[in-house]
Amino acid sequence: MYVVDSHTGGMPTRVILDGGPDLGTGPLAERAAHLARDHKTFCSAVLSEPRGKPGMVAALLVPPLDPTCVTGVIYFDVGAVLGMCGHGTIGLGVTLARVGRIEPGRHRIETPAGVVTIDLHDPNTVTVINIESRLVKADVTISTPDLGEIIGDVAYGGNWFFIVDPSPIPVLPANIRALTDAAITLRTHANALEIGGERGEPIDHVIFQGNDPDPMVHSRNFVLCPDNTYDRSPCGTGSSARLACLSAKGQLEPGQEIRQNSIIGSGYDLSCEPGPNGGVIPRIRGRAHVMAEGRLIFEDTDPFKSGIPR
Ligand code: PYC
């Protein structure tokens, strides 16, 4: 299996250029469901330790249905197959350039959530123009014995988010453990209460918004991912969902650019335009760096060839 590893603002992406399972030729959402249902061992082998690392997202390249797309891609972390991944798409753009598959300029990429566009500005800088993102339900109250009453927004940005602003816990690196525990508790309660998408889609990510010490930065976030690790980047799909909330509440003008930092201080430049269905079309500009290129080997005699069970 041939892979290239990159990181986007500290968040790792492993692009699988060949050696993945055959998922057929159907719509990408069907192929993603097939991956989630029938290839759990493959997902764990690629991303769990010892071959993978906590937080890592894989980008499995597949043939696109839409011939105008440079590739199709299915993203997954060790907990779930994702509809879309913003940091992964920035990493994918930089990786495709590195292996000589794209030049600077505009390219289309097919994902299970829809076709996204990237602008590759230079070998490390990519703008993602994401699928239409939307606020689904504003000011939803969730009560938990540990956290009390928490108010947040349900929003979609290619994945399903519960966004809490302001965070009940300061968004500081020293609080990553406490933020992780609180976010897992909230997601568990949200899903038990069936607070999610319009068609019953469960919440897969939780965001806590806080202030950033830099006055030029709009806010700093903590994002819990499906694998129960936190996003080292400000989360591209989460930032998209957040843009949809700010825009719906009249707190962001079309085209207005804001800087969003992650809990570790890496950042995206964000803006959005109105979308055709009442949501917004987000633009996410960030930087990625390729770190490694190689073949993953899974020896039959290796007791951890499927990864260390979680
Ligand atoms: O950047 O959209 C994102 C993302 C999703 C999960 C991890 N990163």
mmCIF file with all atom_site columns, C-alpha atoms in Angstrom, residues 71-232:
data_model
loop_
_atom_site.group_PDB
_atom_site.id
_atom_site.type_symbol
_atom_site.label_atom_id
_atom_site.label_alt_id
_atom_site.label_comp_id
_atom_site.label_asym_id
_atom_site.label_entity_id
_atom_site.label_seq_id
_atom_site.pdbx_PDB_ins_code
_atom_site.Cartn_x
_atom_site.Cartn_y
_atom_site.Cartn_z
_atom_site.occupancy
_atom_site.B_iso_or_equiv
_atom_site.pdbx_formal_charge
_atom_site.auth_seq_id
_atom_site.auth_comp_id
_atom_site.auth_asym_id
_atom_site.auth_atom_id
_atom_site.pdbx_PDB_model_num
ATOM 1   C CA . THR A 1 71  ? -9.860  12.247 -8.220  1.00 0.00 ? 71  THR A CA 1
ATOM 2   C CA . GLY A 1 72  ? -12.476 10.865 -5.896  1.00 0.00 ? 72  GLY A CA 1
ATOM 3   C CA . VAL A 1 73  ? -11.603 10.531 -2.219  1.00 0.00 ? 73  VAL A CA 1
ATOM 4   C CA . ILE A 1 74  ? -13.093 8.884  0.852   1.00 0.00 ? 74  ILE A CA 1
ATOM 5   C CA . TYR A 1 75  ? -11.820 10.178 4.177   1.00 0.00 ? 75  TYR A CA 1
ATOM 6   C CA . PHE A 1 76  ? -11.879 8.169  7.392   1.00 0.00 ? 76  PHE A CA 1
ATOM 7   C CA . ASP A 1 77  ? -10.456 8.269  10.868  1.00 0.00 ? 77  ASP A CA 1
ATOM 8   C CA . VAL A 1 78  ? -10.164 5.252  13.104  1.00 0.00 ? 78  VAL A CA 1
ATOM 9   C CA . GLY A 1 79  ? -13.660 5.931  14.519  1.00 0.00 ? 79  GLY A CA 1
ATOM 10  C CA . ALA A 1 80  ? -15.708 6.629  11.380  1.00 0.00 ? 80  ALA A CA 1
ATOM 11  C CA . VAL A 1 81  ? -15.851 7.199  7.645   1.00 0.00 ? 81  VAL A CA 1
ATOM 12  C CA . LEU A 1 82  ? -16.260 10.967 7.071   1.00 0.00 ? 82  LEU A CA 1
ATOM 13  C CA . GLY A 1 83  ? -18.498 12.810 4.601   1.00 0.00 ? 83  GLY A CA 1
ATOM 14  C CA . MET A 1 84  ? -15.738 15.333 3.893   1.00 0.00 ? 84  MET A CA 1
ATOM 15  C CA . CYS A 1 85  ? -12.539 16.540 5.527   1.00 0.00 ? 85  CYS A CA 1
ATOM 16  C CA . GLY A 1 86  ? -11.183 20.066 5.160   1.00 0.00 ? 86  GLY A CA 1
ATOM 17  C CA . HIS A 1 87  ? -7.707  19.588 6.580   1.00 0.00 ? 87  HIS A CA 1
ATOM 18  C CA . GLY A 1 88  ? -7.494  16.340 4.596   1.00 0.00 ? 88  GLY A CA 1
ATOM 19  C CA . THR A 1 89  ? -8.395  18.144 1.356   1.00 0.00 ? 89  THR A CA 1
ATOM 20  C CA . ILE A 1 90  ? -5.662  20.738 1.950   1.00 0.00 ? 90  ILE A CA 1
ATOM 21  C CA . GLY A 1 91  ? -3.224  17.857 2.625   1.00 0.00 ? 91  GLY A CA 1
ATOM 22  C CA . LEU A 1 92  ? -4.504  16.008 -0.447  1.00 0.00 ? 92  LEU A CA 1
ATOM 23  C CA . GLY A 1 93  ? -3.961  19.050 -2.700  1.00 0.00 ? 93  GLY A CA 1
ATOM 24  C CA . VAL A 1 94  ? -0.387  19.449 -1.492  1.00 0.00 ? 94  VAL A CA 1
ATOM 25  C CA . THR A 1 95  ? 0.230   15.698 -1.845  1.00 0.00 ? 95  THR A CA 1
ATOM 26  C CA . LEU A 1 96  ? -1.178  15.511 -5.406  1.00 0.00 ? 96  LEU A CA 1
ATOM 27  C CA . ALA A 1 97  ? 1.115   18.409 -6.348  1.00 0.00 ? 97  ALA A CA 1
ATOM 28  C CA . ARG A 1 98  ? 4.079   16.704 -4.724  1.00 0.00 ? 98  ARG A CA 1
ATOM 29  C CA . VAL A 1 99  ? 3.569   13.448 -6.675  1.00 0.00 ? 99  VAL A CA 1
ATOM 30  C CA . GLY A 1 100 ? 3.101   15.393 -9.924  1.00 0.00 ? 100 GLY A CA 1
ATOM 31  C CA . ARG A 1 101 ? -0.627  14.771 -10.413 1.00 0.00 ? 101 ARG A CA 1
ATOM 32  C CA . ILE A 1 102 ? -1.713  18.437 -10.317 1.00 0.00 ? 102 ILE A CA 1
ATOM 33  C CA . GLU A 1 103 ? -0.204  21.847 -11.076 1.00 0.00 ? 103 GLU A CA 1
ATOM 34  C CA . PRO A 1 104 ? -0.996  25.131 -9.289  1.00 0.00 ? 104 PRO A CA 1
ATOM 35  C CA . GLY A 1 105 ? -4.501  26.269 -10.249 1.00 0.00 ? 105 GLY A CA 1
ATOM 36  C CA . ARG A 1 106 ? -8.097  25.138 -9.769  1.00 0.00 ? 106 ARG A CA 1
ATOM 37  C CA . HIS A 1 107 ? -9.136  21.471 -9.457  1.00 0.00 ? 107 HIS A CA 1
ATOM 38  C CA . ARG A 1 108 ? -12.308 19.581 -8.586  1.00 0.00 ? 108 ARG A CA 1
ATOM 39  C CA . ILE A 1 109 ? -12.391 16.674 -6.128  1.00 0.00 ? 109 ILE A CA 1
ATOM 40  C CA . GLU A 1 110 ? -15.325 14.307 -5.582  1.00 0.00 ? 110 GLU A CA 1
ATOM 41  C CA . THR A 1 111 ? -16.162 13.358 -1.977  1.00 0.00 ? 111 THR A CA 1
ATOM 42  C CA . PRO A 1 112 ? -19.120 11.467 -0.461  1.00 0.00 ? 112 PRO A CA 1
ATOM 43  C CA . ALA A 1 113 ? -20.578 14.869 0.575   1.00 0.00 ? 113 ALA A CA 1
ATOM 44  C CA . GLY A 1 114 ? -20.302 16.267 -2.975  1.00 0.00 ? 114 GLY A CA 1
ATOM 45  C CA . VAL A 1 115 ? -17.788 17.859 -5.307  1.00 0.00 ? 115 VAL A CA 1
ATOM 46  C CA . VAL A 1 116 ? -15.413 20.381 -3.704  1.00 0.00 ? 116 VAL A CA 1
ATOM 47  C CA . THR A 1 117 ? -13.011 22.723 -5.491  1.00 0.00 ? 117 THR A CA 1
ATOM 48  C CA . ILE A 1 118 ? -9.437  23.479 -4.517  1.00 0.00 ? 118 ILE A CA 1
ATOM 49  C CA . ASP A 1 119 ? -7.158  26.326 -5.543  1.00 0.00 ? 119 ASP A CA 1
ATOM 50  C CA . LEU A 1 120 ? -3.537  25.237 -5.216  1.00 0.00 ? 120 LEU A CA 1
ATOM 51  C CA . HIS A 1 121 ? -1.747  28.574 -4.767  1.00 0.00 ? 121 HIS A CA 1
ATOM 52  C CA . ASP A 1 122 ? 1.791   27.241 -4.223  1.00 0.00 ? 122 ASP A CA 1
ATOM 53  C CA . PRO A 1 123 ? 3.282   23.874 -3.156  1.00 0.00 ? 123 PRO A CA 1
ATOM 54  C CA . ASN A 1 124 ? 1.977   24.313 0.412   1.00 0.00 ? 124 ASN A CA 1
ATOM 55  C CA . THR A 1 125 ? -1.072  26.595 0.264   1.00 0.00 ? 125 THR A CA 1
ATOM 56  C CA . VAL A 1 126 ? -4.574  25.491 -0.710  1.00 0.00 ? 126 VAL A CA 1
ATOM 57  C CA . THR A 1 127 ? -8.004  27.107 -0.606  1.00 0.00 ? 127 THR A CA 1
ATOM 58  C CA . VAL A 1 128 ? -10.889 24.639 -0.337  1.00 0.00 ? 128 VAL A CA 1
ATOM 59  C CA . ILE A 1 129 ? -14.279 25.767 -1.634  1.00 0.00 ? 129 ILE A CA 1
ATOM 60  C CA . ASN A 1 130 ? -16.466 23.400 0.317   1.00 0.00 ? 130 ASN A CA 1
ATOM 61  C CA . ILE A 1 131 ? -19.958 22.013 -0.243  1.00 0.00 ? 131 ILE A CA 1
ATOM 62  C CA . GLU A 1 132 ? -22.879 24.188 0.896   1.00 0.00 ? 132 GLU A CA 1
ATOM 63  C CA . SER A 1 133 ? -22.917 24.304 4.690   1.00 0.00 ? 133 SER A CA 1
ATOM 64  C CA . ARG A 1 134 ? -25.830 25.215 6.928   1.00 0.00 ? 134 ARG A CA 1
ATOM 65  C CA . LEU A 1 135 ? -27.103 25.943 10.402  1.00 0.00 ? 135 LEU A CA 1
ATOM 66  C CA . VAL A 1 136 ? -29.624 23.198 11.184  1.00 0.00 ? 136 VAL A CA 1
ATOM 67  C CA . LYS A 1 137 ? -30.889 24.131 14.688  1.00 0.00 ? 137 LYS A CA 1
ATOM 68  C CA . ALA A 1 138 ? -29.841 27.151 16.765  1.00 0.00 ? 138 ALA A CA 1
ATOM 69  C CA . ASP A 1 139 ? -29.637 27.368 20.548  1.00 0.00 ? 139 ASP A CA 1
ATOM 70  C CA . VAL A 1 140 ? -30.304 23.747 21.468  1.00 0.00 ? 140 VAL A CA 1
ATOM 71  C CA . THR A 1 141 ? -30.033 23.047 25.215  1.00 0.00 ? 141 THR A CA 1
ATOM 72  C CA . ILE A 1 142 ? -28.440 19.817 26.446  1.00 0.00 ? 142 ILE A CA 1
ATOM 73  C CA . SER A 1 143 ? -28.368 19.087 30.189  1.00 0.00 ? 143 SER A CA 1
ATOM 74  C CA . THR A 1 144 ? -25.843 16.682 31.635  1.00 0.00 ? 144 THR A CA 1
ATOM 75  C CA . PRO A 1 145 ? -25.116 15.886 35.303  1.00 0.00 ? 145 PRO A CA 1
ATOM 76  C CA . ASP A 1 146 ? -21.421 16.815 34.865  1.00 0.00 ? 146 ASP A CA 1
ATOM 77  C CA . LEU A 1 147 ? -21.735 19.933 32.708  1.00 0.00 ? 147 LEU A CA 1
ATOM 78  C CA . GLY A 1 148 ? -25.153 21.342 33.635  1.00 0.00 ? 148 GLY A CA 1
ATOM 79  C CA . GLU A 1 149 ? -27.061 23.153 30.865  1.00 0.00 ? 149 GLU A CA 1
ATOM 80  C CA . ILE A 1 150 ? -25.065 23.672 27.675  1.00 0.00 ? 150 ILE A CA 1
ATOM 81  C CA . ILE A 1 151 ? -26.463 25.638 24.727  1.00 0.00 ? 151 ILE A CA 1
ATOM 82  C CA . GLY A 1 152 ? -25.171 24.973 21.219  1.00 0.00 ? 152 GLY A CA 1
ATOM 83  C CA . ASP A 1 153 ? -25.974 24.971 17.508  1.00 0.00 ? 153 ASP A CA 1
ATOM 84  C CA . VAL A 1 154 ? -26.380 21.935 15.268  1.00 0.00 ? 154 VAL A CA 1
ATOM 85  C CA . ALA A 1 155 ? -24.718 22.630 11.915  1.00 0.00 ? 155 ALA A CA 1
ATOM 86  C CA . TYR A 1 156 ? -23.522 20.771 8.814   1.00 0.00 ? 156 TYR A CA 1
ATOM 87  C CA . GLY A 1 157 ? -20.276 21.401 6.951   1.00 0.00 ? 157 GLY A CA 1
ATOM 88  C CA . GLY A 1 158 ? -19.717 18.002 5.321   1.00 0.00 ? 158 GLY A CA 1
ATOM 89  C CA . ASN A 1 159 ? -19.910 16.345 8.767   1.00 0.00 ? 159 ASN A CA 1
ATOM 90  C CA . TRP A 1 160 ? -22.376 16.954 11.636  1.00 0.00 ? 160 TRP A CA 1
ATOM 91  C CA . PHE A 1 161 ? -21.402 19.379 14.390  1.00 0.00 ? 161 PHE A CA 1
ATOM 92  C CA . PHE A 1 162 ? -22.650 20.540 17.770  1.00 0.00 ? 162 PHE A CA 1
ATOM 93  C CA . ILE A 1 163 ? -21.019 23.961 18.278  1.00 0.00 ? 163 ILE A CA 1
ATOM 94  C CA . VAL A 1 164 ? -20.841 25.562 21.726  1.00 0.00 ? 164 VAL A CA 1
ATOM 95  C CA . ASP A 1 165 ? -19.981 29.261 21.927  1.00 0.00 ? 165 ASP A CA 1
ATOM 96  C CA . PRO A 1 166 ? -18.721 30.257 24.421  1.00 0.00 ? 166 PRO A CA 1
ATOM 97  C CA . SER A 1 167 ? -17.042 27.105 25.662  1.00 0.00 ? 167 SER A CA 1
ATOM 98  C CA . PRO A 1 168 ? -17.828 26.141 29.275  1.00 0.00 ? 168 PRO A CA 1
ATOM 99  C CA . ILE A 1 169 ? -14.101 25.376 29.696  1.00 0.00 ? 169 ILE A CA 1
ATOM 100 C CA . PRO A 1 170 ? -11.365 27.816 28.561  1.00 0.00 ? 170 PRO A CA 1
ATOM 101 C CA . VAL A 1 171 ? -10.035 26.743 25.140  1.00 0.00 ? 171 VAL A CA 1
ATOM 102 C CA . LEU A 1 172 ? -6.412  26.345 26.221  1.00 0.00 ? 172 LEU A CA 1
ATOM 103 C CA . PRO A 1 173 ? -3.903  23.549 25.496  1.00 0.00 ? 173 PRO A CA 1
ATOM 104 C CA . ALA A 1 174 ? -3.716  22.819 29.248  1.00 0.00 ? 174 ALA A CA 1
ATOM 105 C CA . ASN A 1 175 ? -7.420  21.898 29.133  1.00 0.00 ? 175 ASN A CA 1
ATOM 106 C CA . ILE A 1 176 ? -7.300  19.433 26.204  1.00 0.00 ? 176 ILE A CA 1
ATOM 107 C CA . ARG A 1 177 ? -8.128  16.442 28.453  1.00 0.00 ? 177 ARG A CA 1
ATOM 108 C CA . ALA A 1 178 ? -11.050 18.249 30.141  1.00 0.00 ? 178 ALA A CA 1
ATOM 109 C CA . LEU A 1 179 ? -12.345 19.565 26.788  1.00 0.00 ? 179 LEU A CA 1
ATOM 110 C CA . THR A 1 180 ? -12.142 16.075 25.279  1.00 0.00 ? 180 THR A CA 1
ATOM 111 C CA . ASP A 1 181 ? -14.095 14.533 28.158  1.00 0.00 ? 181 ASP A CA 1
ATOM 112 C CA . ALA A 1 182 ? -16.736 17.284 28.066  1.00 0.00 ? 182 ALA A CA 1
ATOM 113 C CA . ALA A 1 183 ? -17.123 16.987 24.289  1.00 0.00 ? 183 ALA A CA 1
ATOM 114 C CA . ILE A 1 184 ? -17.539 13.192 24.463  1.00 0.00 ? 184 ILE A CA 1
ATOM 115 C CA . THR A 1 185 ? -20.193 13.629 27.179  1.00 0.00 ? 185 THR A CA 1
ATOM 116 C CA . LEU A 1 186 ? -22.062 16.219 25.101  1.00 0.00 ? 186 LEU A CA 1
ATOM 117 C CA . ARG A 1 187 ? -21.959 14.116 21.926  1.00 0.00 ? 187 ARG A CA 1
ATOM 118 C CA . THR A 1 188 ? -23.243 11.065 23.830  1.00 0.00 ? 188 THR A CA 1
ATOM 119 C CA . HIS A 1 189 ? -26.150 13.103 25.236  1.00 0.00 ? 189 HIS A CA 1
ATOM 120 C CA . ALA A 1 190 ? -26.888 14.790 21.900  1.00 0.00 ? 190 ALA A CA 1
ATOM 121 C CA . ASN A 1 191 ? -27.122 11.438 20.163  1.00 0.00 ? 191 ASN A CA 1
ATOM 122 C CA . ALA A 1 192 ? -29.177 9.825  22.947  1.00 0.00 ? 192 ALA A CA 1
ATOM 123 C CA . LEU A 1 193 ? -31.617 12.746 22.576  1.00 0.00 ? 193 LEU A CA 1
ATOM 124 C CA . GLU A 1 194 ? -31.507 12.335 18.761  1.00 0.00 ? 194 GLU A CA 1
ATOM 125 C CA . ILE A 1 195 ? -30.322 15.911 18.308  1.00 0.00 ? 195 ILE A CA 1
ATOM 126 C CA . GLY A 1 196 ? -28.701 15.867 14.879  1.00 0.00 ? 196 GLY A CA 1
ATOM 127 C CA . GLY A 1 197 ? -29.408 16.280 11.190  1.00 0.00 ? 197 GLY A CA 1
ATOM 128 C CA . GLU A 1 198 ? -32.823 16.638 9.570   1.00 0.00 ? 198 GLU A CA 1
ATOM 129 C CA . ARG A 1 199 ? -32.830 12.958 8.612   1.00 0.00 ? 199 ARG A CA 1
ATOM 130 C CA . GLY A 1 200 ? -31.639 11.737 11.998  1.00 0.00 ? 200 GLY A CA 1
ATOM 131 C CA . GLU A 1 201 ? -27.925 11.911 11.182  1.00 0.00 ? 201 GLU A CA 1
ATOM 132 C CA . PRO A 1 202 ? -25.981 11.689 14.466  1.00 0.00 ? 202 PRO A CA 1
ATOM 133 C CA . ILE A 1 203 ? -23.584 14.369 15.669  1.00 0.00 ? 203 ILE A CA 1
ATOM 134 C CA . ASP A 1 204 ? -20.050 13.178 14.891  1.00 0.00 ? 204 ASP A CA 1
ATOM 135 C CA . HIS A 1 205 ? -18.005 16.224 15.978  1.00 0.00 ? 205 HIS A CA 1
ATOM 136 C CA . VAL A 1 206 ? -18.289 18.711 18.881  1.00 0.00 ? 206 VAL A CA 1
ATOM 137 C CA . ILE A 1 207 ? -16.757 22.204 18.799  1.00 0.00 ? 207 ILE A CA 1
ATOM 138 C CA . PHE A 1 208 ? -16.018 24.504 21.727  1.00 0.00 ? 208 PHE A CA 1
ATOM 139 C CA . GLN A 1 209 ? -15.330 28.108 20.712  1.00 0.00 ? 209 GLN A CA 1
ATOM 140 C CA . GLY A 1 210 ? -13.138 30.419 22.789  1.00 0.00 ? 210 GLY A CA 1
ATOM 141 C CA . ASN A 1 211 ? -11.139 33.624 22.501  1.00 0.00 ? 211 ASN A CA 1
ATOM 142 C CA . ASP A 1 212 ? -7.676  33.824 20.984  1.00 0.00 ? 212 ASP A CA 1
ATOM 143 C CA . PRO A 1 213 ? -5.052  36.056 22.615  1.00 0.00 ? 213 PRO A CA 1
ATOM 144 C CA . ASP A 1 214 ? -4.223  37.556 19.186  1.00 0.00 ? 214 ASP A CA 1
ATOM 145 C CA . PRO A 1 215 ? -6.740  40.375 18.504  1.00 0.00 ? 215 PRO A CA 1
ATOM 146 C CA . MET A 1 216 ? -6.394  39.728 14.738  1.00 0.00 ? 216 MET A CA 1
ATOM 147 C CA . VAL A 1 217 ? -7.798  36.214 15.243  1.00 0.00 ? 217 VAL A CA 1
ATOM 148 C CA . HIS A 1 218 ? -11.591 35.864 15.355  1.00 0.00 ? 218 HIS A CA 1
ATOM 149 C CA . SER A 1 219 ? -11.610 32.888 17.754  1.00 0.00 ? 219 SER A CA 1
ATOM 150 C CA . ARG A 1 220 ? -9.865  29.722 18.814  1.00 0.00 ? 220 ARG A CA 1
ATOM 151 C CA . ASN A 1 221 ? -11.579 26.344 18.710  1.00 0.00 ? 221 ASN A CA 1
ATOM 152 C CA . PHE A 1 222 ? -11.347 22.864 20.155  1.00 0.00 ? 222 PHE A CA 1
ATOM 153 C CA . VAL A 1 223 ? -12.817 20.157 17.910  1.00 0.00 ? 223 VAL A CA 1
ATOM 154 C CA . LEU A 1 224 ? -13.572 16.590 18.986  1.00 0.00 ? 224 LEU A CA 1
ATOM 155 C CA . CYS A 1 225 ? -13.391 14.089 16.094  1.00 0.00 ? 225 CYS A CA 1
ATOM 156 C CA . PRO A 1 226 ? -15.214 10.728 15.770  1.00 0.00 ? 226 PRO A CA 1
ATOM 157 C CA . ASP A 1 227 ? -12.112 8.828  16.964  1.00 0.00 ? 227 ASP A CA 1
ATOM 158 C CA . ASN A 1 228 ? -12.292 10.807 20.274  1.00 0.00 ? 228 ASN A CA 1
ATOM 159 C CA . THR A 1 229 ? -9.081  12.705 19.536  1.00 0.00 ? 229 THR A CA 1
ATOM 160 C CA . TYR A 1 230 ? -9.005  16.466 18.909  1.00 0.00 ? 230 TYR A CA 1
ATOM 161 C CA . ASP A 1 231 ? -8.338  18.182 15.611  1.00 0.00 ? 231 ASP A CA 1
ATOM 162 C CA . ARG A 1 232 ? -4.918  19.818 15.663  1.00 0.00 ? 232 ARG A CA 1
#
